[in-house]
PDB file of C-alpha atoms in Angstrom:
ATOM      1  CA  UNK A 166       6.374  17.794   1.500  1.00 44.00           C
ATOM      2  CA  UNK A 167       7.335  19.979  -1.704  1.00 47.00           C
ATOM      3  CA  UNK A 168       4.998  21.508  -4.330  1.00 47.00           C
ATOM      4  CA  UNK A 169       5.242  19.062  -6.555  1.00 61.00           C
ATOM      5  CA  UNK A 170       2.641  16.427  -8.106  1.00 78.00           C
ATOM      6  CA  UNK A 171       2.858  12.834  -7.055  1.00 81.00           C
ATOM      7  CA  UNK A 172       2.879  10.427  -8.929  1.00 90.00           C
ATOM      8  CA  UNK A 173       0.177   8.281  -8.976  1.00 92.00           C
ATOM      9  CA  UNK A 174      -0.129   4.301  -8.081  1.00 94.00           C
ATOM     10  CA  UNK A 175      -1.001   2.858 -11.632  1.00 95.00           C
ATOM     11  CA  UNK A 176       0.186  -0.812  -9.761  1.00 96.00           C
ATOM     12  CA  UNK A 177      -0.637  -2.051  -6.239  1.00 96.00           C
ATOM     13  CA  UNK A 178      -0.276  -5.779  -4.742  1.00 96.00           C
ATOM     14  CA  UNK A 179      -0.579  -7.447  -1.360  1.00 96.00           C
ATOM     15  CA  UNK A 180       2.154  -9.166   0.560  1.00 96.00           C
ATOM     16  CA  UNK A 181       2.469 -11.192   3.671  1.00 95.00           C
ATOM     17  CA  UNK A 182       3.472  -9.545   6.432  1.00 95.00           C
ATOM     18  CA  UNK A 183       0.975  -6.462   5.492  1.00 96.00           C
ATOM     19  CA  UNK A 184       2.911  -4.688   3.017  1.00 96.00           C
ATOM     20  CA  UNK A 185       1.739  -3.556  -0.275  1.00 97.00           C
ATOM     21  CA  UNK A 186       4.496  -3.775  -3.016  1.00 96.00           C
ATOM     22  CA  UNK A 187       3.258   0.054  -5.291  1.00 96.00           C
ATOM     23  CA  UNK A 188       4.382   0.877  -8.866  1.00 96.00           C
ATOM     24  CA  UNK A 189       4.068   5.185  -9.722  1.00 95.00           C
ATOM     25  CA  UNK A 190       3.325   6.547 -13.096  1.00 94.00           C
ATOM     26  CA  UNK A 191       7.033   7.581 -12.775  1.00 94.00           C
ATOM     27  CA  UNK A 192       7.964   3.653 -12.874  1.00 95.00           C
ATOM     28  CA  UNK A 193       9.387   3.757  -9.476  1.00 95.00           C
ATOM     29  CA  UNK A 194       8.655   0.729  -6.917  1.00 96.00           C
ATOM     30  CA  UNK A 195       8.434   0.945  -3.828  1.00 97.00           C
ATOM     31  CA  UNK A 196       6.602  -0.832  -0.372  1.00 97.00           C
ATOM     32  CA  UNK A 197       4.113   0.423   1.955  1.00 97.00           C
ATOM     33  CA  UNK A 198       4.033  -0.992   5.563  1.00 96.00           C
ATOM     34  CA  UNK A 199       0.374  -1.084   6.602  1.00 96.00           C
ATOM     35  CA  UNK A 200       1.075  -2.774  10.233  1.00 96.00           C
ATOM     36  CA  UNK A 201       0.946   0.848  11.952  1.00 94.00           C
ATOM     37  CA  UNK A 202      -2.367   2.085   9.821  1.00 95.00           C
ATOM     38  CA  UNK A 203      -3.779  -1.128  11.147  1.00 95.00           C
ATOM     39  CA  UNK A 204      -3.996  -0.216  14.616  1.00 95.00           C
ATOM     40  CA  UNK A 205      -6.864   2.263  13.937  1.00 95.00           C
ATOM     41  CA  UNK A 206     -10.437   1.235  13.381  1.00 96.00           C
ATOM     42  CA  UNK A 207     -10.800   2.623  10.242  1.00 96.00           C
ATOM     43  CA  UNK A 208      -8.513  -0.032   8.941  1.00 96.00           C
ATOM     44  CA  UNK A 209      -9.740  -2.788  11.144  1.00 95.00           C
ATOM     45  CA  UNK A 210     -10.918  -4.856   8.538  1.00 97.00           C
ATOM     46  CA  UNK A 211      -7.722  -5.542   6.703  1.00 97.00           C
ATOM     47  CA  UNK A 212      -6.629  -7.379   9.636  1.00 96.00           C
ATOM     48  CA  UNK A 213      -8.589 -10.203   7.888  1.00 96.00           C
ATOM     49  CA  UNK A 214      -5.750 -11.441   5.037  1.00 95.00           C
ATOM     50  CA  UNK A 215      -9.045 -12.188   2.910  1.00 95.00           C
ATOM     51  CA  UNK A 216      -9.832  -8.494   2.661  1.00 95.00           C
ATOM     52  CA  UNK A 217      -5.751  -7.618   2.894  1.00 96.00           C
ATOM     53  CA  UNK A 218      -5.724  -9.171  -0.631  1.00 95.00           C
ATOM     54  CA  UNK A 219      -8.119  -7.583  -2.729  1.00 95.00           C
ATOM     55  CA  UNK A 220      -6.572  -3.749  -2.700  1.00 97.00           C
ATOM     56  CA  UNK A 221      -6.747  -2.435  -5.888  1.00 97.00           C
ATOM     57  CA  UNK A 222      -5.737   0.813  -7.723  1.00 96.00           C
ATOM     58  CA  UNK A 223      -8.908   3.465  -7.827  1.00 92.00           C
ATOM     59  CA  UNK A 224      -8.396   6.931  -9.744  1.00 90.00           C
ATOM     60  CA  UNK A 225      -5.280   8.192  -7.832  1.00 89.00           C
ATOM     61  CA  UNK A 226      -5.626   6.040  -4.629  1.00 91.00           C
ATOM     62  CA  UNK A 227      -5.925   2.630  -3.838  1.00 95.00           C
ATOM     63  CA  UNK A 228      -8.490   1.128  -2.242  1.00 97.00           C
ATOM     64  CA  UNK A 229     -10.368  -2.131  -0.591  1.00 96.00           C
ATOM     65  CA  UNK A 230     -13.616  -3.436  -1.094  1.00 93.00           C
ATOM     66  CA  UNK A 231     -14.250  -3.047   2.284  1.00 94.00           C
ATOM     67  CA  UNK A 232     -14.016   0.629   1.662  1.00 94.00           C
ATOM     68  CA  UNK A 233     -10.772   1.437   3.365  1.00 96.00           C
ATOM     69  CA  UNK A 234      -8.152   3.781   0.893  1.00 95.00           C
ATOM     70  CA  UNK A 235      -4.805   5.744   1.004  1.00 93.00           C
ATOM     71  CA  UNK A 236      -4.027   9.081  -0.425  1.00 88.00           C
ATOM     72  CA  UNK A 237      -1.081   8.886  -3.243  1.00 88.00           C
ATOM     73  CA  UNK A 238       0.746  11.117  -1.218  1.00 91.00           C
ATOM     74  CA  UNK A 239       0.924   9.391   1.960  1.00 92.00           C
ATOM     75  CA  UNK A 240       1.667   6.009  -0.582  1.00 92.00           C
ATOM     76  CA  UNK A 241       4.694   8.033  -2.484  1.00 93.00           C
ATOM     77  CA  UNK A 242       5.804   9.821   0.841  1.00 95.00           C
ATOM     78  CA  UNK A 243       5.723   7.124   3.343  1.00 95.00           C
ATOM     79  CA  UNK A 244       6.643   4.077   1.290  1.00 96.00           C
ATOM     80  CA  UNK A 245      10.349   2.550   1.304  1.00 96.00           C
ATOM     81  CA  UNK A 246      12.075   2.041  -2.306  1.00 96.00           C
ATOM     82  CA  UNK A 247      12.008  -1.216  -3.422  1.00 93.00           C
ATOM     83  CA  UNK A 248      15.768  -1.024  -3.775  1.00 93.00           C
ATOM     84  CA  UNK A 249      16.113   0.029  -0.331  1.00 93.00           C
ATOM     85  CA  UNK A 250      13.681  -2.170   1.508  1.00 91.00           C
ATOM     86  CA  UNK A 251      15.348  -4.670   3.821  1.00 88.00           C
ATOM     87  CA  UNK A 252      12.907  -7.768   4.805  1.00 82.00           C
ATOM     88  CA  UNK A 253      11.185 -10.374   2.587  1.00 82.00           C
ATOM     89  CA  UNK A 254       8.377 -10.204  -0.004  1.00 86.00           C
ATOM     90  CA  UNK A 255       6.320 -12.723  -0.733  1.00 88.00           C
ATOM     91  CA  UNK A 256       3.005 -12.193  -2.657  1.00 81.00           C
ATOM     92  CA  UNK A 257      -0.229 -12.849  -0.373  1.00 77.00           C
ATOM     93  CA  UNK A 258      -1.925 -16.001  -1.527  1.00 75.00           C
ATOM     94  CA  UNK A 259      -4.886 -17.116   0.305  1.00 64.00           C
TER      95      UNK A 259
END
């Protein structure tokens, strides 16, 4: 990592296939994988599509009801650009 700020989420959505489709401050776009985080208890919950769904942006992470969150930096860092990603996207509607 470099020295630098990230930006911040100001835009977060599910998708099937447990991805989360993130717009930065900076107005890039980009898509977060969550299938790997899911494999640890903390984020057992979001295994359930019902909680999945209802992520939403709080301060400078997002976050789920359920009380599960991700750091900005490990959103900006880790996340593929939208432009880039290679796969389908299909909002979550349940």
């Amino acid at each position: 990592m470099n020295n630098s700020i990230e930006p911040n989420p100001i835009q977060v959505k599910a998708l099937e296939n447990y991805l989360l489709y993130i717009k930065f401050e900076n107005g890039e776009q980009k898509i977060f994988d969550m299938k790997e985080n899911l494999k640890f208890n903390f984020y057992e919950k979001l295994k359930d599509k019902n909680n999945f769904k209802n992520v939403r942006i709080s301060g400078i992470n997002i976050e789920w009801k359920t009380g599960e969150d991700i750091a900005p930096e490990t959103l900006y860092y880790e996340s593929t650009p939208l432009e880039k990603f290679k796969g389908e996207l299909k909002e979550l509607n349940i």
